Coordinates of C-alpha atoms and ligand atoms in Angstrom, one line a residue:
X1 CA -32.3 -12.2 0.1
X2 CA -30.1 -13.2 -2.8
X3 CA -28.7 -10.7 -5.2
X4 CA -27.3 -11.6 -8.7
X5 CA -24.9 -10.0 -11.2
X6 CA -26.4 -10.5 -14.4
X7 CA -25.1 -10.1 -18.3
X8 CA -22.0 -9.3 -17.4
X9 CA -18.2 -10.6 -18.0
X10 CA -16.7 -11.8 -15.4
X11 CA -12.6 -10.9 -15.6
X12 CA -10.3 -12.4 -12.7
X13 CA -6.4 -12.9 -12.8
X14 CA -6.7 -15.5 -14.8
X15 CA -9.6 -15.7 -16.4
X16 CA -12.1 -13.8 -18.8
X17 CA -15.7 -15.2 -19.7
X18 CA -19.2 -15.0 -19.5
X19 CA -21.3 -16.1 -16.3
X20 CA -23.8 -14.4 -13.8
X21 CA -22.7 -14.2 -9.7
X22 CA -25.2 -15.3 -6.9
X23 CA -25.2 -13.7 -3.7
X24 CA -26.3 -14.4 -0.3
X25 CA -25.2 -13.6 3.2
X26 CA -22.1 -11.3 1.7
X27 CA -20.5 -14.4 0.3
X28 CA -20.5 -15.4 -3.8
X29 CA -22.5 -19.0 -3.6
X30 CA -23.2 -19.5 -7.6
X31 CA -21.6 -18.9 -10.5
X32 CA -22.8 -20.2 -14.1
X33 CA -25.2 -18.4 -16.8
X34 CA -29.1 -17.9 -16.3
X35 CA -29.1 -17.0 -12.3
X36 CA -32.0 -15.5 -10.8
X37 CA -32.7 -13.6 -7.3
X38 CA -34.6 -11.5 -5.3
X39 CA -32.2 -8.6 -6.4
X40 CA -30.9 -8.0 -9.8
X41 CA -27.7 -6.1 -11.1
X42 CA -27.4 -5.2 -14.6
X43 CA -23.9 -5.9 -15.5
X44 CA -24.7 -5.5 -19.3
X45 CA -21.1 -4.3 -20.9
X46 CA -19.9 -4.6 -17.9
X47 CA -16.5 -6.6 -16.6
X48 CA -17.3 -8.4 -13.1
X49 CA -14.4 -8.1 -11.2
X50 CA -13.0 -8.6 -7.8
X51 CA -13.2 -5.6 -5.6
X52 CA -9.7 -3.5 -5.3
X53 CA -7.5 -4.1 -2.0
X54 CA -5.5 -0.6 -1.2
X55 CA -2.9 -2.5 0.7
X56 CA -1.1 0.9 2.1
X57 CA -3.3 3.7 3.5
X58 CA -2.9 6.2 6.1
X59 CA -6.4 7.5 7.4
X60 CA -6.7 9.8 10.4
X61 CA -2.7 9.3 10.9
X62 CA -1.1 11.0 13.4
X63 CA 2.2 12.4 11.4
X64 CA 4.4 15.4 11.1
X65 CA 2.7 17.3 14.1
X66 CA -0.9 16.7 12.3
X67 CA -3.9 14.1 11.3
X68 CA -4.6 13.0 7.9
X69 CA -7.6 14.2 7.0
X70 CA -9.5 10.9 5.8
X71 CA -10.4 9.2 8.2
X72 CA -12.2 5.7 8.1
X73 CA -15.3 6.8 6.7
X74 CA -14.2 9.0 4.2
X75 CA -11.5 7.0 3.0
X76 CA -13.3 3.8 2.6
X77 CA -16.1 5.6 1.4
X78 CA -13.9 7.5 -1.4
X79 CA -12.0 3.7 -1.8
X80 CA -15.6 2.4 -2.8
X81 CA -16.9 5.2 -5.5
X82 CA -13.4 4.1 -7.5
X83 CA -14.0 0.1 -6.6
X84 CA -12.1 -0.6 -4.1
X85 CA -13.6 -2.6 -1.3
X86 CA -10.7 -3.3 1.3
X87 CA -8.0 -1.4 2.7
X88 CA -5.2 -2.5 4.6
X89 CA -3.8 0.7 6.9
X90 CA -0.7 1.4 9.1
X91 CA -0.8 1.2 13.2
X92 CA 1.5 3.1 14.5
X93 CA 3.0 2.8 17.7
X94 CA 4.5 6.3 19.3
X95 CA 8.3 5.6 19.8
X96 CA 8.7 3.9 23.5
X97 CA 4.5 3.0 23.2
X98 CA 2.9 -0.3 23.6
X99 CA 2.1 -2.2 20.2
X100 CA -1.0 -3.4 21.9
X101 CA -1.9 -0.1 22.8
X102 CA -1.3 1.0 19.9
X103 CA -3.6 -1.0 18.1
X104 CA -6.8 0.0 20.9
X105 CA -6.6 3.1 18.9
X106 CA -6.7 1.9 15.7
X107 CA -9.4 -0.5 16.2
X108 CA -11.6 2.2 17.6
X109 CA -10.5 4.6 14.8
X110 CA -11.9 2.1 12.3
X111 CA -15.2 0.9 13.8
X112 CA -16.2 3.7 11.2
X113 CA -15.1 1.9 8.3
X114 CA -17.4 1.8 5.3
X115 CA -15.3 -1.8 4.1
X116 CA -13.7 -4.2 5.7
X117 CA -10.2 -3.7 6.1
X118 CA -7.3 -5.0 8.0
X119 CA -4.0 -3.4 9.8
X120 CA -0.3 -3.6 9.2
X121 CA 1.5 -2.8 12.6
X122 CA 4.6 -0.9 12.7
X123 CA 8.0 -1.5 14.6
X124 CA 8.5 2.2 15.0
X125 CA 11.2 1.2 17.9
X126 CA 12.9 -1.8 19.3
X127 CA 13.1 -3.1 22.9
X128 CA 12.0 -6.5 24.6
X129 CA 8.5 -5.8 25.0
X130 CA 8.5 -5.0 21.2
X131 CA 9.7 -8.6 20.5
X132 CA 7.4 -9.8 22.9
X133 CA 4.3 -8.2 22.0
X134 CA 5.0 -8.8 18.1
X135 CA 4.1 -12.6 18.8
X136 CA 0.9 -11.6 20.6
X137 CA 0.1 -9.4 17.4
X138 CA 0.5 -12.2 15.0
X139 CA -1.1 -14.7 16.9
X140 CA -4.0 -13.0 18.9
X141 CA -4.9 -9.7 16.9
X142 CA -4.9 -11.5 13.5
X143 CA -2.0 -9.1 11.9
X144 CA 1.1 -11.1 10.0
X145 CA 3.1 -7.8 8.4
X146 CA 5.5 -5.2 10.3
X147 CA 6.3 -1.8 9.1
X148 CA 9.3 -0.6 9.1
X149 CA 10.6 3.0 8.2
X150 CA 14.0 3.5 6.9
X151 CA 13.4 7.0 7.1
X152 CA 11.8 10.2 9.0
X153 CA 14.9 10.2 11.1
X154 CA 14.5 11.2 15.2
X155 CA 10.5 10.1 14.5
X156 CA 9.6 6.9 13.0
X157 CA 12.9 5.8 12.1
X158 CA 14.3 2.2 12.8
X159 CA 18.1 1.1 12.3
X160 CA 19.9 -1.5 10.7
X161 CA 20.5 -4.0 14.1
X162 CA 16.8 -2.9 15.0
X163 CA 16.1 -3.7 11.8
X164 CA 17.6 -7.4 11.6
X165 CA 16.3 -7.9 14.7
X166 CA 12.5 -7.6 14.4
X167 CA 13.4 -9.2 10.8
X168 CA 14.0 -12.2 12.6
X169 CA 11.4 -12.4 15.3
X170 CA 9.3 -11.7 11.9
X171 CA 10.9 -15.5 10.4
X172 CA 10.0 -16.9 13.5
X173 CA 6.2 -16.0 13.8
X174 CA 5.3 -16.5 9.9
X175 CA 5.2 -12.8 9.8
X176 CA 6.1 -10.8 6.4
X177 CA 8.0 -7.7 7.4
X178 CA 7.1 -4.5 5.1
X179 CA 9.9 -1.4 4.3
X180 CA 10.0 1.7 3.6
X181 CA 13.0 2.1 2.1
X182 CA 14.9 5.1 1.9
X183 CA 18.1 6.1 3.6
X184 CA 16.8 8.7 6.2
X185 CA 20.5 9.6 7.3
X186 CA 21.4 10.7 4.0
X187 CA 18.1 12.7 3.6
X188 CA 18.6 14.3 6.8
X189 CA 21.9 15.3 5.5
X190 CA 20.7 16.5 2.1
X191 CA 17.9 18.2 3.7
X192 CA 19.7 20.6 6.2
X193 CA 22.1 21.4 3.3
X194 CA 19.4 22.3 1.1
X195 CA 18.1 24.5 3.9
X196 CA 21.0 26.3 4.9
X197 CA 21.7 27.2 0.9
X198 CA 18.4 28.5 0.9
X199 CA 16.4 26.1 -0.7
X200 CA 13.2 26.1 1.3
X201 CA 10.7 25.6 -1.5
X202 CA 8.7 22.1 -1.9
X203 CA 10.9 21.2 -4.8
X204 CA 13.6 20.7 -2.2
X205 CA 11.9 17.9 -0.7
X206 CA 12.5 16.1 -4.1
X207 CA 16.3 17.0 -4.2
X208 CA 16.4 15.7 -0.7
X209 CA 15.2 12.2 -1.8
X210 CA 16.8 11.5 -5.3
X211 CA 15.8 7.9 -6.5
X212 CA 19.9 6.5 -5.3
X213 CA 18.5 7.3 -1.4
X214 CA 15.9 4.6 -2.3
X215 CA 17.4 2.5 -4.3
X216 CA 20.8 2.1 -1.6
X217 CA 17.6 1.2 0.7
X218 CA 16.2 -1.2 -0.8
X219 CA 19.1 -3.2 -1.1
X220 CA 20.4 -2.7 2.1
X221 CA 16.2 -3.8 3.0
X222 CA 16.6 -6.7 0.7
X223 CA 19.7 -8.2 1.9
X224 CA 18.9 -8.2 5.9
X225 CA 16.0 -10.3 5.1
X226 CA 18.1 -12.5 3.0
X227 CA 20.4 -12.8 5.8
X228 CA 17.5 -13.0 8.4
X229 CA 15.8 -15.8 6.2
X230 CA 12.2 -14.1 5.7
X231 CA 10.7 -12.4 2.5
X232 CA 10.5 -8.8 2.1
X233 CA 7.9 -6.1 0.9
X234 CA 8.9 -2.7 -0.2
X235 CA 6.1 -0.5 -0.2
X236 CA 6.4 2.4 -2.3
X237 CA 8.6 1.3 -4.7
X238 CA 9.0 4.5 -7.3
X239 CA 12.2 4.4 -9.3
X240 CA 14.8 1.9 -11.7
X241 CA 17.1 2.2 -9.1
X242 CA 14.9 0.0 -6.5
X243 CA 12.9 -2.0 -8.7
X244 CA 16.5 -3.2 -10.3
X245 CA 17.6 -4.6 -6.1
X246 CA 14.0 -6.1 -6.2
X247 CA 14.3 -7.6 -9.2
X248 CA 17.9 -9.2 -8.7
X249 CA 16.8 -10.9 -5.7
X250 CA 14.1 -12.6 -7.2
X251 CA 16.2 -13.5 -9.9
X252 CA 18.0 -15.0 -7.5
X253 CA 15.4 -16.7 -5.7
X254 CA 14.2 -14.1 -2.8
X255 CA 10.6 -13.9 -2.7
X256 CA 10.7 -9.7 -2.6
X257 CA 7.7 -8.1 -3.9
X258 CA 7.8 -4.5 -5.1
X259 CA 4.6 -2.2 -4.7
X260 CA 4.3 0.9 -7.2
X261 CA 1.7 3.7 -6.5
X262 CA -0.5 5.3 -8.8
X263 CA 0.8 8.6 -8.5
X264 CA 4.1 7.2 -9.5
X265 CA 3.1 5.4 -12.4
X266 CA 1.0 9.0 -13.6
X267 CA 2.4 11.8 -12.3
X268 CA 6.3 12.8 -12.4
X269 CA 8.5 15.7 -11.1
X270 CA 7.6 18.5 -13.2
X271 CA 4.8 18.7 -11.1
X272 CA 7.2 20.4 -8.4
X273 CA 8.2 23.2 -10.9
X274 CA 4.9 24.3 -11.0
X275 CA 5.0 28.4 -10.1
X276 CA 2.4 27.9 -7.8
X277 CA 3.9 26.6 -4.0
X278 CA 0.5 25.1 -3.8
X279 CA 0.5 23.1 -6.5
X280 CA 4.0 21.7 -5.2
X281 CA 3.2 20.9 -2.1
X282 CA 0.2 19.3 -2.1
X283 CA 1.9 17.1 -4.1
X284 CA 5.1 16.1 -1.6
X285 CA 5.8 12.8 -0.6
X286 CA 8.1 10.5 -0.1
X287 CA 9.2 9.2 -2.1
X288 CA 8.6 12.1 -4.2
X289 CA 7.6 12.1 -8.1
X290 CA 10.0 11.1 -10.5
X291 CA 11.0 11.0 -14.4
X292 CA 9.6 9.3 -17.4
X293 CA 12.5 7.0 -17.0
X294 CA 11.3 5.8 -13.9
X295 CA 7.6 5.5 -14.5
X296 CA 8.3 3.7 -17.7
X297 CA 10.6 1.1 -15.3
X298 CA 7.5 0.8 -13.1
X299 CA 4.8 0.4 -15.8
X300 CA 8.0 -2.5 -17.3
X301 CA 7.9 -3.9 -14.1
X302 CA 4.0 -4.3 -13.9
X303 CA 3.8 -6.1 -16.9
X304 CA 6.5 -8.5 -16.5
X305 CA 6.0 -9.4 -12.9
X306 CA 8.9 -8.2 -11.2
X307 CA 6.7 -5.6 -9.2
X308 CA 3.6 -7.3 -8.3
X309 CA 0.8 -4.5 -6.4
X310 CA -0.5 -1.2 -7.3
X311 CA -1.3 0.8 -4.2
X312 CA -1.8 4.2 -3.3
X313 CA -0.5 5.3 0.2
X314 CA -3.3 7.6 0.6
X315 CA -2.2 10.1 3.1
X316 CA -4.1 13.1 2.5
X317 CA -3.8 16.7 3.7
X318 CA -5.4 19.9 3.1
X319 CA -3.8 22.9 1.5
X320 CA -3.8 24.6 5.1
X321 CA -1.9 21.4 6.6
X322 CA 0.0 21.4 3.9
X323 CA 1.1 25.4 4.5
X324 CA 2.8 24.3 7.9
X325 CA 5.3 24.3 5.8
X326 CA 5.6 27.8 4.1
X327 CA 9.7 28.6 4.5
X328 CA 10.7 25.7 5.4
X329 CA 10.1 22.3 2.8
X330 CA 10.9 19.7 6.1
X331 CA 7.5 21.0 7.7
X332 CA 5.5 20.4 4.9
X333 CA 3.5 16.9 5.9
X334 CA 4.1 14.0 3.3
X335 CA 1.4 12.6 1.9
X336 CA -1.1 12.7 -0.8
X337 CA -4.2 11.1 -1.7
X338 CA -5.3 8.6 -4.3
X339 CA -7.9 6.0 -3.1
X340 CA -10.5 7.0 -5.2
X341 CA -8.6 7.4 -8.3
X342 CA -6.3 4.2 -8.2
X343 CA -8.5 2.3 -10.4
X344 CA -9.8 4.7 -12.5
X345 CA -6.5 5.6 -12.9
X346 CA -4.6 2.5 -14.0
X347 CA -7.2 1.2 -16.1
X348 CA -7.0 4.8 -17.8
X349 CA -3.3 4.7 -18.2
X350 CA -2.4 0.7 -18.5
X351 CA -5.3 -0.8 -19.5
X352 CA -7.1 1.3 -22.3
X353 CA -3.3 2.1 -23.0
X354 CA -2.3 -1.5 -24.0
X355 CA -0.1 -1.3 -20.9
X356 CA -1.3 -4.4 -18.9
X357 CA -4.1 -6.3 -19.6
X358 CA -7.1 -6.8 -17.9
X359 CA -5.7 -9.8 -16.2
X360 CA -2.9 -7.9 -15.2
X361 CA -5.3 -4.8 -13.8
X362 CA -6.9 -7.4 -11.5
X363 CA -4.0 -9.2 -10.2
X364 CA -2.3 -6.0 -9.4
X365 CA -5.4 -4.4 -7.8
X366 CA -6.7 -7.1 -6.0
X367 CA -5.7 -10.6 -6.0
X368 CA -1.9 -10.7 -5.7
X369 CA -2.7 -8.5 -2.9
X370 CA -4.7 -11.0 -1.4
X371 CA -2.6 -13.8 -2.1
X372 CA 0.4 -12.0 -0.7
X373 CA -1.3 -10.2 2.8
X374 CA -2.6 -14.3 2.9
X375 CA -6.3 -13.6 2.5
X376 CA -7.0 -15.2 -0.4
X377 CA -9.2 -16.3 -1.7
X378 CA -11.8 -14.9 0.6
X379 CA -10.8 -11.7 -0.7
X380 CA -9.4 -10.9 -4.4
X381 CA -11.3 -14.0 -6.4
X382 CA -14.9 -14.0 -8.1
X383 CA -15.2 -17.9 -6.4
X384 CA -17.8 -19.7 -4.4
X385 CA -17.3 -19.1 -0.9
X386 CA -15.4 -15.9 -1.6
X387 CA -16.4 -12.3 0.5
X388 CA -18.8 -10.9 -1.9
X389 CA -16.6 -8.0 -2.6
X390 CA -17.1 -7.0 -6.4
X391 CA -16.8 -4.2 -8.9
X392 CA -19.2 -3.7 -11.9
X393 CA -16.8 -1.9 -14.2
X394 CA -18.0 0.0 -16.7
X395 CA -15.1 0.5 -19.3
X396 CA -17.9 2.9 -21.3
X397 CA -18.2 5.7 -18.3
X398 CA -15.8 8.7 -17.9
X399 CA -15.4 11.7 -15.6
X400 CA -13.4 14.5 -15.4
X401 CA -11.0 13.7 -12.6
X402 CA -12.1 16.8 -10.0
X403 CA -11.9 17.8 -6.1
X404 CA -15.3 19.4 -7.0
X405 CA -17.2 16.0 -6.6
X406 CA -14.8 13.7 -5.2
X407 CA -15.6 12.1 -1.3
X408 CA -12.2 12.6 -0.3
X409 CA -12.3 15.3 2.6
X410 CA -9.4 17.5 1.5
X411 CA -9.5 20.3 -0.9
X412 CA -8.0 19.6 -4.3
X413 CA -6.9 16.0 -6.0
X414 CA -3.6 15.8 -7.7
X415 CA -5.4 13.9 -10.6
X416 CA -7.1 17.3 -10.8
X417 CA -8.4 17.6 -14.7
X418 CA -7.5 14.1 -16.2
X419 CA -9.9 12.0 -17.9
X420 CA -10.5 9.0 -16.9
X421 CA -12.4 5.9 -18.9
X422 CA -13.3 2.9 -16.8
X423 CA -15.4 3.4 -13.8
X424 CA -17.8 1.3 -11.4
X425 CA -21.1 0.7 -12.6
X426 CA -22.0 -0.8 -8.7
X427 CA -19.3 -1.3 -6.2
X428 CA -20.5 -4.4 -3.6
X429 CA -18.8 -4.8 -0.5
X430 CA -19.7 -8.4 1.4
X431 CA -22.5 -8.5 -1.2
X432 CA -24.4 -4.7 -0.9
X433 CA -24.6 -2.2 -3.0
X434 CA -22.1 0.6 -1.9
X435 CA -22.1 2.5 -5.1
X436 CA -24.8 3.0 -7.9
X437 CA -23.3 4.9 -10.6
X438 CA -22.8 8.4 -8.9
X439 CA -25.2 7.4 -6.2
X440 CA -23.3 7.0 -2.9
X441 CA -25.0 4.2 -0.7
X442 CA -22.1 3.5 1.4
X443 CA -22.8 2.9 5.5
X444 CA -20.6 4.1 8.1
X445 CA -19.8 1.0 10.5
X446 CA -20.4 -1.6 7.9
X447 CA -16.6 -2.7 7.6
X448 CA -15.6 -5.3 9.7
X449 CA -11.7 -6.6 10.8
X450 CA -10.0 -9.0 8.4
X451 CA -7.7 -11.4 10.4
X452 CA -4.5 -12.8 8.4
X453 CA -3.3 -15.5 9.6
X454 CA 0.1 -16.4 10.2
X455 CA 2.6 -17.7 6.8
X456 CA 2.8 -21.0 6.7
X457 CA 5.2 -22.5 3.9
X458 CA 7.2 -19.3 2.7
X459 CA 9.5 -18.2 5.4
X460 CA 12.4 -20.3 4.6
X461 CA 16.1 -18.9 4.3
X462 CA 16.6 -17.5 1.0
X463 CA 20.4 -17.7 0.7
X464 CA 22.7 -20.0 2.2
X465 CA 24.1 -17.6 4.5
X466 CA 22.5 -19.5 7.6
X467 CA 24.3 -22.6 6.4
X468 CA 27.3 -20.5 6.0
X469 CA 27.8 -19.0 9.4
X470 CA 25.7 -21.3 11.4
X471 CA 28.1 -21.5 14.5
X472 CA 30.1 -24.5 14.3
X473 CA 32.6 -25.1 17.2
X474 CA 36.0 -26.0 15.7
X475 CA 38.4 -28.6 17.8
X476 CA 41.4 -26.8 18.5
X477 CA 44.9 -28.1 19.4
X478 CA 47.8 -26.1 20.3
X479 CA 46.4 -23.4 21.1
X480 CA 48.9 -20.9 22.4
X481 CA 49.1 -18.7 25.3
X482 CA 47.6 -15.5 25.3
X483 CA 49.0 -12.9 24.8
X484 CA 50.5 -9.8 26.9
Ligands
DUC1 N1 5.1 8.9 2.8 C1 4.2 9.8 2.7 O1 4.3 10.5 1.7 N2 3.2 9.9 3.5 C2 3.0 9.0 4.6 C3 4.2 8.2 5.0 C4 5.2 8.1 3.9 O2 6.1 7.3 4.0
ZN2 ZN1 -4.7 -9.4 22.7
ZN3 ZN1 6.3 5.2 3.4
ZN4 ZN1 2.8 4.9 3.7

């Protein structure tokens, strides 16, 4: 059976026109006006785009004593009603525990996936069998990026030498390690302090993390990998202070790629003066919200290409998850939600805004993800050959942003109340229909495991440190007797 997109424009990265899409066997085989098939999608007023990659989600992730309560079907399926067709989550190894192991779990986890998605594998320690098994990771399991936490000290938390080190190993398998970069020593420190002078409230957790804890980080992140001779990532990149190490370095050459989340870019810190501890706290994370000046860096950074990927870290807990932490801020668990709302969300706020164009929406939702994670262009391009994975947007239809009818499975939606413009008319992932309009057609199981193969061309030395301190043996004479 083929299926074609009809009457619609089609928008990528780089281009905007007019053309119909052919479909057959989940991949895009024609492109050009006046297609026919078996199945016909009205894309009328429409903008044919490629389906949105959430390259950083945590679903059903063991963290802070808890799960997050999406899990694979409920996140993909909530990813899909806001057009996004691919997520890329985090394994995460237990301290001391097998990365292999590791990823058993994850695999079985996501046999429930709704679309396809793929894994980013964390170095949440560092031994031998680490360094060992990274190769098998990269090479066997189809999995080129490696976490790494800068904070959630005495957890997840990796140092500096571990750091270099699995930077390294990362240079030599074509892998792309990722960071999250904030000093967790320094929050620690801020964070008992803030304790023992009585501030136990969820706006603590923000004083604990001020945007200098993140920005120290990502330079400290940025100049490892310079010295390790591999690019960098930094997930969650939400203030000035870190966008302005990210973009020195690629001013200076380094390919280091900055990833801003919606909630960022939309919501900022008043949110944690809100009287109600509710209200707060379902809203910490780290890194937490910030000020106008920060979002406006972000949004600056969007459109001139020094941050390159809009993601959402979706990490969501209920309210009663989030009350493990009534008394004491530390205990609340991090995290909050966002897959369904990215897109809505940024074409809301950037595009209808004159922020970005519609270019710019794509490239940042979908294909420099793609390019970047090293799965394009089977994913993130309307192209022949190319996954059928495709949003119908409808820049006409609006909703009320609301917990009320969202398919998240927590209990409120920190985009609670806003309008949004710009939603999916039909969301296709591998070429069927996953979302009508409101109608909800997704199937449970239908995802399938993306491999990414290993970099090829990119992991050069970015500085000339190696040249620098390559060891060179130096012919001596006269050298004296040691001494006493
Ligand atoms: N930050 C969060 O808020 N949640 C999950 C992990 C993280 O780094
Ligand atoms: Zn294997
Ligand atoms: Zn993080
Ligand atoms: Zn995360």
């Amino acid at each position: 059976m083929t299926t074609v997109i009809k009457g619609g424009t089609i928008v990528t990265a780089d281009l905007t026109y007019k053309a119909d899409v052919r479909i057959d066997g989940g991949r895009i085989i024609e492109i050009g006006p006046n297609l026919s098939g078996d199945e016909v999608l009205d894309a009328a007023g429409c903008y044919v785009m490629p389906g949105g990659i959430d390259p950083h989600v945590h679903l059903e992730m063991p963290f802070m004593g808890t799960y997050s309560s999406d899990d694979f079907e409920s996140g993909t399926r909530a990813g899909l009603a806001g057009g996004t067709t691919m997520v890329v989550d985090f394994c995460l190894p237990d301290p001391g525990q097998s990365l292999l192991d590791a990823l058993k779990r994850w695999d079985n986890k996501a046999t429930r996936a709704n679309c396809d998605y793929s894994f980013h594998m964390s170095v949440t320690w560092w031994g031998e069998q680490v360094f060992n098994e990274m190769k098998a990771v990269v090479l066997h399991h189809g999995i080129n990026t490696f976490k790494h936490f800068m904070a959630y000290k005495g957890a997840l938390m990796v140092n500096d030498d571990e750091m270099f080190a699995s930077f390294q190993r990362c240079a030599e398998l074509g892998a792309l390690p990722l960071v999250h970069a904030e000093n967790g020593d320094v929050v620690a420190a801020m964070q008992t302090k803030l304790i023992d002078e009585g501030n136990d409230g969820p706006e603590a957790h923000a004083y604990s993390r001020p945007a200098s804890v993140e920005g120290e980080a990502t330079n400290r992140a940025i100049i490892i990998a310079d010295m390790a001779g591999v690019p960098l990532y930094v997930v969650h990149t939400s203030c000035e202070q870190s966008h302005e190490a990210i973009r020195r370095a690629r001013q200076n050459g380094m390919r280091v790629y900055g990833e801003p989340l919606i909630q960022h870019l939309t919501l900022d810190e008043s949110e944690y003066f809100n009287k109600d501890w509710d209200h707060a706290a379902r809203r910490v994370m780290s890194p937490p919200f910030r000020n106008r000046q920060h979002q406006d860096s972000l949004w600056a950074g969007l459109a001139s290409g020094s941050l390159q990927v809009v993601a959402t870290d979706h990490c969501a807990f209920t309210t009663d998850q989030k009350r493990y932490g009534v008394g004491d801020f530390r205990k609340i668990p991090n995290g909050t939600g966002g897959l369904e709302d990215r897109m809505p969300m940024l074409w809301t706020y950037g595009v209808a805004t004159g922020r970005i164009t519609m270019n710019e929406f794509v490239a940042v939702t979908s294909t420099n993800i793609a390019k970047i994670l090293n799965i394009y262009p089977r994913k993130g391009a309307i192209l022949v050959g190319a996954d059928a994975d495709i949003v119908v947007w409808d820049p006409k239809r609006s909703k009320t942003v609301s917990a009320k009818n969202q398919q998240s499975a927590i209990d409120y939606n920190v985009f609670e109340g806003k309008e949004v413009t710009g939603l999916p008319r039909y969301t296709l992932t591998r070429g069927v229909v996953a979302i009508e309009e409101s109608t909800v057609k997704t199937r449970e199981g239908h995802g399938e495991f993306v491999k990414r193969e290993p970099f090829q061309a990119v992991n050069k030395a970015l500085s000339t440190w190696k040249e620098l301190t390559a060891p060179r043996k130096v012919e001596r004479t006269g050298i004296p007797a040691s001494g006493v």
